PDB file of C-alpha atoms in Angstrom:
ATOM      1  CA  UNK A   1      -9.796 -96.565  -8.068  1.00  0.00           C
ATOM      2  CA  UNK A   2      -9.837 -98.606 -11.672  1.00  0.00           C
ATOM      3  CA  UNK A   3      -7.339 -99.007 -14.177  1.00  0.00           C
ATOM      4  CA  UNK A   4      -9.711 -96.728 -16.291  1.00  0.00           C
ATOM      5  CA  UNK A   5      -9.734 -93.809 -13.672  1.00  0.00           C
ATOM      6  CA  UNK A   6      -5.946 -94.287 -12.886  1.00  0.00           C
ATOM      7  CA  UNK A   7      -5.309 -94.323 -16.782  1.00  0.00           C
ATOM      8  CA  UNK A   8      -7.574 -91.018 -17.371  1.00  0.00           C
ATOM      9  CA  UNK A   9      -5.963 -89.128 -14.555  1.00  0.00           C
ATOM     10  CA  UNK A  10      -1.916 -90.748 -15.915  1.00  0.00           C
ATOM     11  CA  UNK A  11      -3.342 -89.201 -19.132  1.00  0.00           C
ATOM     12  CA  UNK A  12      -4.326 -85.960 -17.579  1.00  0.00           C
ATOM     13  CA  UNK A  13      -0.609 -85.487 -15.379  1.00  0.00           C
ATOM     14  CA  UNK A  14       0.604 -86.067 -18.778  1.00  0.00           C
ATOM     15  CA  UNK A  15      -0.710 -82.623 -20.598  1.00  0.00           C
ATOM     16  CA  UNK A  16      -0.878 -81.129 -17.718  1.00  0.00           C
ATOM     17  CA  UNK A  17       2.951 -81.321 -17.450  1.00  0.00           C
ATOM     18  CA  UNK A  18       3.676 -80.836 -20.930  1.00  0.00           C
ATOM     19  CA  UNK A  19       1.672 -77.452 -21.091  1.00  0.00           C
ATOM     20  CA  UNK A  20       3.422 -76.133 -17.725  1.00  0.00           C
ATOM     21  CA  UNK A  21       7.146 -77.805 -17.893  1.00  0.00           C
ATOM     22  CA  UNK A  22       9.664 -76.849 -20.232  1.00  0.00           C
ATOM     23  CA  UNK A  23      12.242 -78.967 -18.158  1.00  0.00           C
ATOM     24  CA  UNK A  24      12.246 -82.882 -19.782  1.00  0.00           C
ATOM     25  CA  UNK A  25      13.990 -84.321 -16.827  1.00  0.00           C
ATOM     26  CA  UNK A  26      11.307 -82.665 -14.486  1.00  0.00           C
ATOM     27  CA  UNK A  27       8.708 -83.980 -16.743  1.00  0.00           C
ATOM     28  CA  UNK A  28       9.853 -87.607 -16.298  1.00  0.00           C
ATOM     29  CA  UNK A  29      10.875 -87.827 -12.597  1.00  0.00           C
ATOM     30  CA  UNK A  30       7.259 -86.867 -11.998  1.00  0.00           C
ATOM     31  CA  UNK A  31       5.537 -89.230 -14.704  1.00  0.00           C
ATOM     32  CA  UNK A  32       8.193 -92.104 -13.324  1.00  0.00           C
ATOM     33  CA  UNK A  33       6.948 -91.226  -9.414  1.00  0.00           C
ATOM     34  CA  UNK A  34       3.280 -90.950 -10.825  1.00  0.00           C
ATOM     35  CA  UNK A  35       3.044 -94.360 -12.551  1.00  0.00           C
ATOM     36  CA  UNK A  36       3.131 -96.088  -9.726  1.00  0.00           C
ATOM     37  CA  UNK A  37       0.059 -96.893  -9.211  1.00  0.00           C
ATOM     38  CA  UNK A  38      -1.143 -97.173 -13.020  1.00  0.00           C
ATOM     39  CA  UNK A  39       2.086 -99.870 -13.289  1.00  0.00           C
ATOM     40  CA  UNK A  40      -0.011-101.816  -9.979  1.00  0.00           C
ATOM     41  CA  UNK A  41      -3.123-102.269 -11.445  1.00  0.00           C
ATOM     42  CA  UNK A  42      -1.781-102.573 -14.876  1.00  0.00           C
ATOM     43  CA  UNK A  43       0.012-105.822 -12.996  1.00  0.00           C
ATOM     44  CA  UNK A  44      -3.110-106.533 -11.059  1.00  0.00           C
ATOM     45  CA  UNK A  45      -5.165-107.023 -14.363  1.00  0.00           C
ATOM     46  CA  UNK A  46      -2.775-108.951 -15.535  1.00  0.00           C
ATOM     47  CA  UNK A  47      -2.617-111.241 -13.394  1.00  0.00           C
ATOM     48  CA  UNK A  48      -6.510-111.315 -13.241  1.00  0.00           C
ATOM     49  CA  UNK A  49      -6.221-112.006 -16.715  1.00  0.00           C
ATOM     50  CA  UNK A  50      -4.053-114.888 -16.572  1.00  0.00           C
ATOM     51  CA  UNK A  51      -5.927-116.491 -13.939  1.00  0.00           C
ATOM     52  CA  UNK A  52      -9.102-116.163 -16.278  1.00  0.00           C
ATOM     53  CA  UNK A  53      -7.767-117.553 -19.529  1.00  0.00           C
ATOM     54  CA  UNK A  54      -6.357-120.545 -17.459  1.00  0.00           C
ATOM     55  CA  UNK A  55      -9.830-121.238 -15.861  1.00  0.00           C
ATOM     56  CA  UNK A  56     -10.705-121.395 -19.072  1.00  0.00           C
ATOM     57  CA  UNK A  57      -8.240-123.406 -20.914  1.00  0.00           C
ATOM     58  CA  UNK A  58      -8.911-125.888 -17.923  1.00  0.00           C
ATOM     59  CA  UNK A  59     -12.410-125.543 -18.630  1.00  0.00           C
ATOM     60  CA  UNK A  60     -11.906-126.344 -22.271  1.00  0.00           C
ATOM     61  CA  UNK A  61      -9.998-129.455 -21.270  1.00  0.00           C
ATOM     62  CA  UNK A  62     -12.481-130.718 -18.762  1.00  0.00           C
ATOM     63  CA  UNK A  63     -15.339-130.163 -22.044  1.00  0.00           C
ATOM     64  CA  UNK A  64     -13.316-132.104 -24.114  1.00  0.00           C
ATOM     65  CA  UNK A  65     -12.454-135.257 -21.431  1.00  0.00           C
ATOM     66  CA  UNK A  66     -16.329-134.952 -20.465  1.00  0.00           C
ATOM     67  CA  UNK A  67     -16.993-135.152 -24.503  1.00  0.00           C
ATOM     68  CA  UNK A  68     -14.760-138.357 -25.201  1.00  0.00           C
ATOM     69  CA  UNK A  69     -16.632-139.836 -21.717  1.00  0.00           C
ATOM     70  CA  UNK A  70     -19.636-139.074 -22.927  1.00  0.00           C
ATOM     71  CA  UNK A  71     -18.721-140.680 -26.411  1.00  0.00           C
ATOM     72  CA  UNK A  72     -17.373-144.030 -24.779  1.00  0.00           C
ATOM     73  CA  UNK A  73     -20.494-144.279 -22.494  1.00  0.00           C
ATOM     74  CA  UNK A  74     -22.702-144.183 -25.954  1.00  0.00           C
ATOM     75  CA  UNK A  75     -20.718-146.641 -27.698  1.00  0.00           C
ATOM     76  CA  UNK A  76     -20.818-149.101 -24.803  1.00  0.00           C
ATOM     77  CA  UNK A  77     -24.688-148.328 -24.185  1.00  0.00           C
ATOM     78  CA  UNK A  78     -25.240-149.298 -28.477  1.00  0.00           C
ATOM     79  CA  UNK A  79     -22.781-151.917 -28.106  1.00  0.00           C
ATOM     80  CA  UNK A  80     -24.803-153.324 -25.030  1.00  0.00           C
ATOM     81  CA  UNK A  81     -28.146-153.032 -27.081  1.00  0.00           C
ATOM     82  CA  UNK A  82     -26.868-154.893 -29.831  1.00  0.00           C
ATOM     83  CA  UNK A  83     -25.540-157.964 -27.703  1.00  0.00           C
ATOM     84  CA  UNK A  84     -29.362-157.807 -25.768  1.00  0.00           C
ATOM     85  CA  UNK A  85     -30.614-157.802 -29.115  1.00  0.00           C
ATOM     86  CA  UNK A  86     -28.635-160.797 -30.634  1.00  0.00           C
ATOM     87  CA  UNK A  87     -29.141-162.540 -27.581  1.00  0.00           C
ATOM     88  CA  UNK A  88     -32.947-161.880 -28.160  1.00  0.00           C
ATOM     89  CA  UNK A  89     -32.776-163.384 -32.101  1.00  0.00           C
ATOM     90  CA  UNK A  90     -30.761-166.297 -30.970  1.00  0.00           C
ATOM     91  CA  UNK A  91     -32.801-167.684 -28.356  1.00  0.00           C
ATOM     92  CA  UNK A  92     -36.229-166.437 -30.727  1.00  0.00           C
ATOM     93  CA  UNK A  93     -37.252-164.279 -27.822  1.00  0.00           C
ATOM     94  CA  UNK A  94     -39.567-161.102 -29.251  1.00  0.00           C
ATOM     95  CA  UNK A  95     -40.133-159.456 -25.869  1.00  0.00           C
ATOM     96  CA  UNK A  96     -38.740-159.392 -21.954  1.00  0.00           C
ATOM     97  CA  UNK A  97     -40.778-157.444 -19.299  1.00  0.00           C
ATOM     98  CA  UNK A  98     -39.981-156.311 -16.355  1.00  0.00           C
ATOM     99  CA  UNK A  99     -40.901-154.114 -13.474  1.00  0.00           C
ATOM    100  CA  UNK A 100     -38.760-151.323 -14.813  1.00  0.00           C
ATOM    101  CA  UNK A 101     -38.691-151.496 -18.336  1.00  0.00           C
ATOM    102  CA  UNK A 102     -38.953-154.305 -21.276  1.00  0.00           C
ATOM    103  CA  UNK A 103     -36.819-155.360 -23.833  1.00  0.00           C
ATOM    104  CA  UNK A 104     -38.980-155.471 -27.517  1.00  0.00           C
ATOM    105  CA  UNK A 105     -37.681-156.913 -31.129  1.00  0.00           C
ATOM    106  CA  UNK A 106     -38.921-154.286 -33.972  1.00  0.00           C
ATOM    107  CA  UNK A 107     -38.676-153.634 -37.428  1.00  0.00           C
ATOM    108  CA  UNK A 108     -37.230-150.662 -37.984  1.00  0.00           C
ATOM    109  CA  UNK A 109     -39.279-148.500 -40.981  1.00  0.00           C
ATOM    110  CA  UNK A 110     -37.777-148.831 -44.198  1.00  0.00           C
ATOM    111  CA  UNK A 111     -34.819-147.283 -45.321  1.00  0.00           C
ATOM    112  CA  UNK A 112     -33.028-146.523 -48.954  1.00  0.00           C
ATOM    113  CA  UNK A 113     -29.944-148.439 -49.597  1.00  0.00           C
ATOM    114  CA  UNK A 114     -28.107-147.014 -52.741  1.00  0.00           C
ATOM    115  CA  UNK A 115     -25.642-149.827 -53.909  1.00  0.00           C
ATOM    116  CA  UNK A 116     -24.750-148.204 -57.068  1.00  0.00           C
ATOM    117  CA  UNK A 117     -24.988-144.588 -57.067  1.00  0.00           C
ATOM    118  CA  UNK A 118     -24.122-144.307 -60.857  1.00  0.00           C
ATOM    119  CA  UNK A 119     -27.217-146.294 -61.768  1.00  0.00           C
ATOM    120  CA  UNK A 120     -29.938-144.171 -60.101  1.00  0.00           C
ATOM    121  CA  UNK A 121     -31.719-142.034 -62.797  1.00  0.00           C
ATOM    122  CA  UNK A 122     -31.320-138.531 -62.857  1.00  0.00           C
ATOM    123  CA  UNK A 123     -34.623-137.522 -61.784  1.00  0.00           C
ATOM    124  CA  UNK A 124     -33.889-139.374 -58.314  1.00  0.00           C
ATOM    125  CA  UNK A 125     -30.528-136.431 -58.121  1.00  0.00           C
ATOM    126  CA  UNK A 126     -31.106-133.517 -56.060  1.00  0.00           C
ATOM    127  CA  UNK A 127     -27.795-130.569 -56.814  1.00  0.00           C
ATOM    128  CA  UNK A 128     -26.765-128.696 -54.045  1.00  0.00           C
ATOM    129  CA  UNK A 129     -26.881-124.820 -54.533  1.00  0.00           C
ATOM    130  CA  UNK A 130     -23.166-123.633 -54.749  1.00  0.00           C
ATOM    131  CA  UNK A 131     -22.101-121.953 -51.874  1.00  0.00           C
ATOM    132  CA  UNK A 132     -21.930-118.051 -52.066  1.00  0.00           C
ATOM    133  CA  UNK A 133     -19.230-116.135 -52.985  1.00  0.00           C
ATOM    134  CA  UNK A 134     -16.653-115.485 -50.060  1.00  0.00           C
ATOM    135  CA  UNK A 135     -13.715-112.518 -49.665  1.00  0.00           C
ATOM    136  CA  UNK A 136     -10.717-114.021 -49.703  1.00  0.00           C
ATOM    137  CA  UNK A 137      -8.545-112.271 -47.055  1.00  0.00           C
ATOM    138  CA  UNK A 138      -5.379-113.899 -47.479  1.00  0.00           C
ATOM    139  CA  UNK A 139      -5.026-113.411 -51.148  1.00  0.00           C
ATOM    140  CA  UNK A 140      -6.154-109.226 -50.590  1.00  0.00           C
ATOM    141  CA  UNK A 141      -3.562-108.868 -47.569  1.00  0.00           C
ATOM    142  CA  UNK A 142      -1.244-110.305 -50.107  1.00  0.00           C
ATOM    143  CA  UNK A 143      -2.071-108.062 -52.882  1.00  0.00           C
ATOM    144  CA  UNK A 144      -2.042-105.136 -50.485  1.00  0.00           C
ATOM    145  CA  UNK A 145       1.094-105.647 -49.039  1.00  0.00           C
ATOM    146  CA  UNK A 146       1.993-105.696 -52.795  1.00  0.00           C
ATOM    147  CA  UNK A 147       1.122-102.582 -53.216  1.00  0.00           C
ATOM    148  CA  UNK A 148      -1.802-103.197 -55.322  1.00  0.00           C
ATOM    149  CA  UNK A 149      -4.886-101.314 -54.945  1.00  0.00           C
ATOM    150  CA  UNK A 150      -8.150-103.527 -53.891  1.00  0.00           C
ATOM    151  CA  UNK A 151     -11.397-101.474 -54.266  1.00  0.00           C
ATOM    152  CA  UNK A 152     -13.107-101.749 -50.822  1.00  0.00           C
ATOM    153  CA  UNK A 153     -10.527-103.361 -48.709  1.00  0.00           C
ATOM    154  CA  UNK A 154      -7.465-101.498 -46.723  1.00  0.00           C
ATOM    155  CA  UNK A 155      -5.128-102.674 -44.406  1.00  0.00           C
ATOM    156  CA  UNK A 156      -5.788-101.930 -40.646  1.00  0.00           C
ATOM    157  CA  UNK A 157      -3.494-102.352 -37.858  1.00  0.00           C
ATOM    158  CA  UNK A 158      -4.882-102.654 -34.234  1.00  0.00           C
ATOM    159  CA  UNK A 159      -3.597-102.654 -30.717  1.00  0.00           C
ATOM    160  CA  UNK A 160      -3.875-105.482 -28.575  1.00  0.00           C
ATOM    161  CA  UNK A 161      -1.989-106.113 -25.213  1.00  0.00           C
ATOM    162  CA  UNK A 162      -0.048-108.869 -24.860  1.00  0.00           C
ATOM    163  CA  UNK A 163       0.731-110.598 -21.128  1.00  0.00           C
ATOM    164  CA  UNK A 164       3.458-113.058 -21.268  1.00  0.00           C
TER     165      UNK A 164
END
């Protein structure tokens, strides 16, 4: 059985003892003997739970060491291009074949170089659009818990569960 169906049936024990017991310690020697097995799969969950999220912090971790690997294997790779390429100038070399590949000099197209930003003409100036308005949530929770009224925006209050 689930957590769901033990939780449903816990539930139903529940009114079904409160309708026919007028006796409180009756009431809770039977819930406490009941819960048994809701408390074992409540555990069980848990522990599933724990076991998930640390999969995936480790997974996380792993990403981010793969990232930086990834990141010092493209430097190295440009940084070994560049030195093939000096190499290349110095000796006046424009091309190496091989059976595999080969190794060409070329001009890269042309590209815009702005020295002096504050001399380009203002019909070379592009504006970005302002960004949309946004809700700031901070400053309403603040006002709320203020006591001030903010059309359109209450304060909720959910339930999570917390493992520790």
């Amino acid at each position: 059985m689930n957590l769901y169906e033990i939780a449903h049936e816990h539930r139903a024990l529940v009114e079904r003892l409160m309708s026919t017991q007028d006796d409180e310690q009756t009431i809770a020697d039977t819930l406490e003997a009941e819960s048994y097995p809701l408390e074992a799969k409540a555990q069980n969950v848990a522990y599933a739970v724990k076991n998930l999220e640390a999969t995936a912090a480790a997974i996380k971790q792993a990403e981010a060491d793969m990232a930086e690997r990834r990141k010092r294997i493209e430097r190295r790779a440009e940084s070994l291009k560049e030195y093939a390429k000096t190499c290349m100038e110095i000796a006046g070399v424009q091309k190496i074949e091989c059976a595999h590949f080969a190794l060409s000099l070329r001009h890269n197209p042309p590209a815009v170089d702005v020295f002096e930003p504050g001399l380009v003409p203002a019909e070379y100036m592009w504006l970005a659009a302002p960004p949309p308005p946004a809700v700031d949530k901070r400053a309403i929770k603040e006002a709320l818990q203020a006591g001030k009224d903010v059309p359109g925006a209450v304060l909720v209050r959910g339930i999570r569960v917390e493992i520790k």
